[in-house]
PDB file of C-alpha atoms and ligand atoms in Angstrom:
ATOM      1  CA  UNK A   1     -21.092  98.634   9.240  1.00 62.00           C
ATOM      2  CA  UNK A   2     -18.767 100.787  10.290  1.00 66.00           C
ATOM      3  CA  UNK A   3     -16.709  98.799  12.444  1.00 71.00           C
ATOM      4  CA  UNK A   4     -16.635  95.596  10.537  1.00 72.00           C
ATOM      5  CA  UNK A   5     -13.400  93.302  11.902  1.00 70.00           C
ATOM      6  CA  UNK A   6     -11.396  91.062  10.186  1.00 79.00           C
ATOM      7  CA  UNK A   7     -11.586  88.125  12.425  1.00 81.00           C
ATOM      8  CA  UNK A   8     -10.317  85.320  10.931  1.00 86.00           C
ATOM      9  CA  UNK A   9     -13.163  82.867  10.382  1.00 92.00           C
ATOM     10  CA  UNK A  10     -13.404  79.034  10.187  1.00 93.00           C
ATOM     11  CA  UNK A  11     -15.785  76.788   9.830  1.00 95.00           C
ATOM     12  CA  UNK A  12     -16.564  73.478  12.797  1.00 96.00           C
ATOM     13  CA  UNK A  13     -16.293  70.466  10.735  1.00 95.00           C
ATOM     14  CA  UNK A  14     -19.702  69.209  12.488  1.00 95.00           C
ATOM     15  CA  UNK A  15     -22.062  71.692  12.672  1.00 96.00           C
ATOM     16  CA  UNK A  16     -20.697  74.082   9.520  1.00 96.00           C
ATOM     17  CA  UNK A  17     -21.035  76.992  12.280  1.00 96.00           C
ATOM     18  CA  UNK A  18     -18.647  80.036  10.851  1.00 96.00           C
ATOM     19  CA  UNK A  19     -16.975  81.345  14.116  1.00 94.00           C
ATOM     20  CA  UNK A  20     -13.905  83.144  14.673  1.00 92.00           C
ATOM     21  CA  UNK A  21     -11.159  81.039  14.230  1.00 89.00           C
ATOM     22  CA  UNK A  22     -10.112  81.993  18.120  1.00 88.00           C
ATOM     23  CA  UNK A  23     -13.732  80.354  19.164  1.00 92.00           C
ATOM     24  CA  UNK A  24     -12.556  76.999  17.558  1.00 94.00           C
ATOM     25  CA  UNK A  25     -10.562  74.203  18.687  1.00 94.00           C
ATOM     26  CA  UNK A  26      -7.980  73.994  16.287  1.00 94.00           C
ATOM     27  CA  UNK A  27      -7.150  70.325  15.442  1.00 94.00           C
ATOM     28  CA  UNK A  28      -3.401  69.368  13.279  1.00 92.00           C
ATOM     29  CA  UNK A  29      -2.624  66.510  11.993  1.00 88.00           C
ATOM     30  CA  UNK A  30       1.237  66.553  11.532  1.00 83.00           C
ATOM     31  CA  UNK A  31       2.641  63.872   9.407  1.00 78.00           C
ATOM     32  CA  UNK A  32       5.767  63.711  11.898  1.00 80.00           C
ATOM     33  CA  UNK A  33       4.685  64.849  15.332  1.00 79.00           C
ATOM     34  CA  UNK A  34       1.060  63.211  14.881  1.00 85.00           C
ATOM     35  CA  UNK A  35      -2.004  65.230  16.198  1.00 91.00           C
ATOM     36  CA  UNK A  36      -2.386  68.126  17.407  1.00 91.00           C
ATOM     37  CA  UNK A  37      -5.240  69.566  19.655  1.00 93.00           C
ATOM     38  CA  UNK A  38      -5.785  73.177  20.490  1.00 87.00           C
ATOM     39  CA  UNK A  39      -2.282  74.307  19.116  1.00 69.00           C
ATOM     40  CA  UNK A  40      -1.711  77.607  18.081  1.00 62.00           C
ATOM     41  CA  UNK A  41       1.246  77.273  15.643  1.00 65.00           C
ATOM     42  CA  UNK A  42       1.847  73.639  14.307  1.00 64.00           C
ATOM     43  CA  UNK A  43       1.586  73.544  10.545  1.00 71.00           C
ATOM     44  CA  UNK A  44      -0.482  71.103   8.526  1.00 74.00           C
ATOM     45  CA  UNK A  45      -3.568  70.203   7.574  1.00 77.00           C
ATOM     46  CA  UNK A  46      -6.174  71.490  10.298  1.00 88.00           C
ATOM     47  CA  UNK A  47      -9.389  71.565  11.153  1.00 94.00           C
ATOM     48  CA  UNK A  48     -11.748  73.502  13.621  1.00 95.00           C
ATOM     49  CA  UNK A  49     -14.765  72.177  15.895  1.00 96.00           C
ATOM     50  CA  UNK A  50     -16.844  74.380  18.464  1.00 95.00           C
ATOM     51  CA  UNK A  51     -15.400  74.215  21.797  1.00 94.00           C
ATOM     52  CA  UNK A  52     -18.857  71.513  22.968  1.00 93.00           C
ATOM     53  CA  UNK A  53     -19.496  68.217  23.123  1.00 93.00           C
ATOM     54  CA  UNK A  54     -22.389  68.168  20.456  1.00 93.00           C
ATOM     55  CA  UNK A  55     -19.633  68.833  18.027  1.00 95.00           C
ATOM     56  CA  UNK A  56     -17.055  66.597  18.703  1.00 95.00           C
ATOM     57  CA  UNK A  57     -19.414  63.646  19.261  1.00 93.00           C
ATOM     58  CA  UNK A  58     -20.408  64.350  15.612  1.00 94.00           C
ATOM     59  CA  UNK A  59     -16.808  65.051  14.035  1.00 94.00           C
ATOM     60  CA  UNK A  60     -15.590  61.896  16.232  1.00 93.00           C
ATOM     61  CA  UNK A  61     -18.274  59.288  15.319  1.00 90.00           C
ATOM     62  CA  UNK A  62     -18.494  60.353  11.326  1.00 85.00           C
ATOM     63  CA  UNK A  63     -15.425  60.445   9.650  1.00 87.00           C
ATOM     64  CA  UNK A  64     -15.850  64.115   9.417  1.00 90.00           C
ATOM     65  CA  UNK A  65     -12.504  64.870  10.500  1.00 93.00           C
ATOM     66  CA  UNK A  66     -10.724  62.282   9.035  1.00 92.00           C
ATOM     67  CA  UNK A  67     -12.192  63.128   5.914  1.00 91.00           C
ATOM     68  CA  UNK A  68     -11.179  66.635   6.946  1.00 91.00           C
ATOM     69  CA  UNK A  69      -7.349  65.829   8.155  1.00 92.00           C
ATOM     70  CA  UNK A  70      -7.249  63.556   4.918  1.00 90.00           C
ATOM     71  CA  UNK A  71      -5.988  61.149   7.235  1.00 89.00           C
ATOM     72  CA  UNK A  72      -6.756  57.962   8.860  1.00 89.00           C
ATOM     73  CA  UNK A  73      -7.091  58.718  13.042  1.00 91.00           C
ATOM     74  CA  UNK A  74      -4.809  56.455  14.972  1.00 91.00           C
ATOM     75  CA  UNK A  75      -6.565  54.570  17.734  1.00 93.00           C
ATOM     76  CA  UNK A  76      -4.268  56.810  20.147  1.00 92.00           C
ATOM     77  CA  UNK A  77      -5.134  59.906  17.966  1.00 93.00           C
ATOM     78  CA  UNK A  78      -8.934  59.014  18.705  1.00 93.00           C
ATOM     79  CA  UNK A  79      -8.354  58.371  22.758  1.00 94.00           C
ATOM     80  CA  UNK A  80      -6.861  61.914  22.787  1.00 94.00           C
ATOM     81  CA  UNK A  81      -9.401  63.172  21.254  1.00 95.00           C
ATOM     82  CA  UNK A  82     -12.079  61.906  23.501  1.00 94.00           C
ATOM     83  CA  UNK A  83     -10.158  62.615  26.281  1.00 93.00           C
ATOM     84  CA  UNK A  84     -10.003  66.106  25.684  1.00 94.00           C
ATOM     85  CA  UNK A  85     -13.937  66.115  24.774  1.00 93.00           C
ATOM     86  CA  UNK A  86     -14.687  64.949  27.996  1.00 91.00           C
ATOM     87  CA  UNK A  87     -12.869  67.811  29.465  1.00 89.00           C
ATOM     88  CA  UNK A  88     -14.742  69.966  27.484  1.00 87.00           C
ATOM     89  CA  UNK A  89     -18.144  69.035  29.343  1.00 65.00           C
ATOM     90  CA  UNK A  90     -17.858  70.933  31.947  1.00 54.00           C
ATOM     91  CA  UNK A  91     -17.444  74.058  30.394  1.00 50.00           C
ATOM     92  CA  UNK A  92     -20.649  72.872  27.937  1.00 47.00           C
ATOM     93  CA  UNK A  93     -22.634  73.310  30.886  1.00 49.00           C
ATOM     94  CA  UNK A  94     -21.408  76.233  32.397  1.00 50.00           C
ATOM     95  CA  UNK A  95     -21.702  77.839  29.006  1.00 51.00           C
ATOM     96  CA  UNK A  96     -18.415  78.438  28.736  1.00 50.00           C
ATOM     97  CA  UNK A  97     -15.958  79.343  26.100  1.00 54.00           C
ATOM     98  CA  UNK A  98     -13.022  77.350  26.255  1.00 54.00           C
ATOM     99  CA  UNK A  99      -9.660  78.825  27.087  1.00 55.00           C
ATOM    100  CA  UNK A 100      -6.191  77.093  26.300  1.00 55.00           C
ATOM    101  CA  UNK A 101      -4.401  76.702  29.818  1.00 53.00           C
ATOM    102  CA  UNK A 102      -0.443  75.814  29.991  1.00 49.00           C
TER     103      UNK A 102
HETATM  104 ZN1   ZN P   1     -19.770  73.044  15.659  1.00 66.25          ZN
END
């Protein structure tokens, strides 16, 4: 108990998993520049899924995150979000904690 950090936490909107907020996709919805996936800084409403498919096939075919983003996903919202899903299958396997690349 000593060395207790103050990690940010947040919980995945599927699974209800407390993680450090750093171990979470971050997902904004923006009323003006629309959504947001794995951004660091935009403002808004957010929320956070694990960085594996499990998760986001749950938050995408609920309405989880919409309920989450109090918002109504766009079908082009929804295509970006599957699209980056998919790219996080490989890591799934690997076990691997996703990392933001430029
Ligand atoms: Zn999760």
């Amino acid at each position: 108990m000593t060395r207790l950090k103050k990690a940010p936490q947040r919980m995945c909107v599927a699974c209800g998993t407390r993680r450090e907020q750093k171990s979470l996709v971050r997902i904004v919805q923006d009323p003006d520049s629309g959504l947001t996936i794995g951004g660091g800084r935009s403002s808004g409403r957010g929320a956070y899924i694990c960085p594996n498919v499990e998760c986001w096939n749950k938050a995408l075919k609920g309405n989880r995150l919409e309920h989450r983003l109090r918002t109504t996903l766009t079908a082009g919202s929804r295509a970006a979000l599957l699209q980056y899903m998919s790219s996080l299958q490989e890591s799934d396997t690997n076990g691997k904690v996703f990392t933001e690349q430029e």
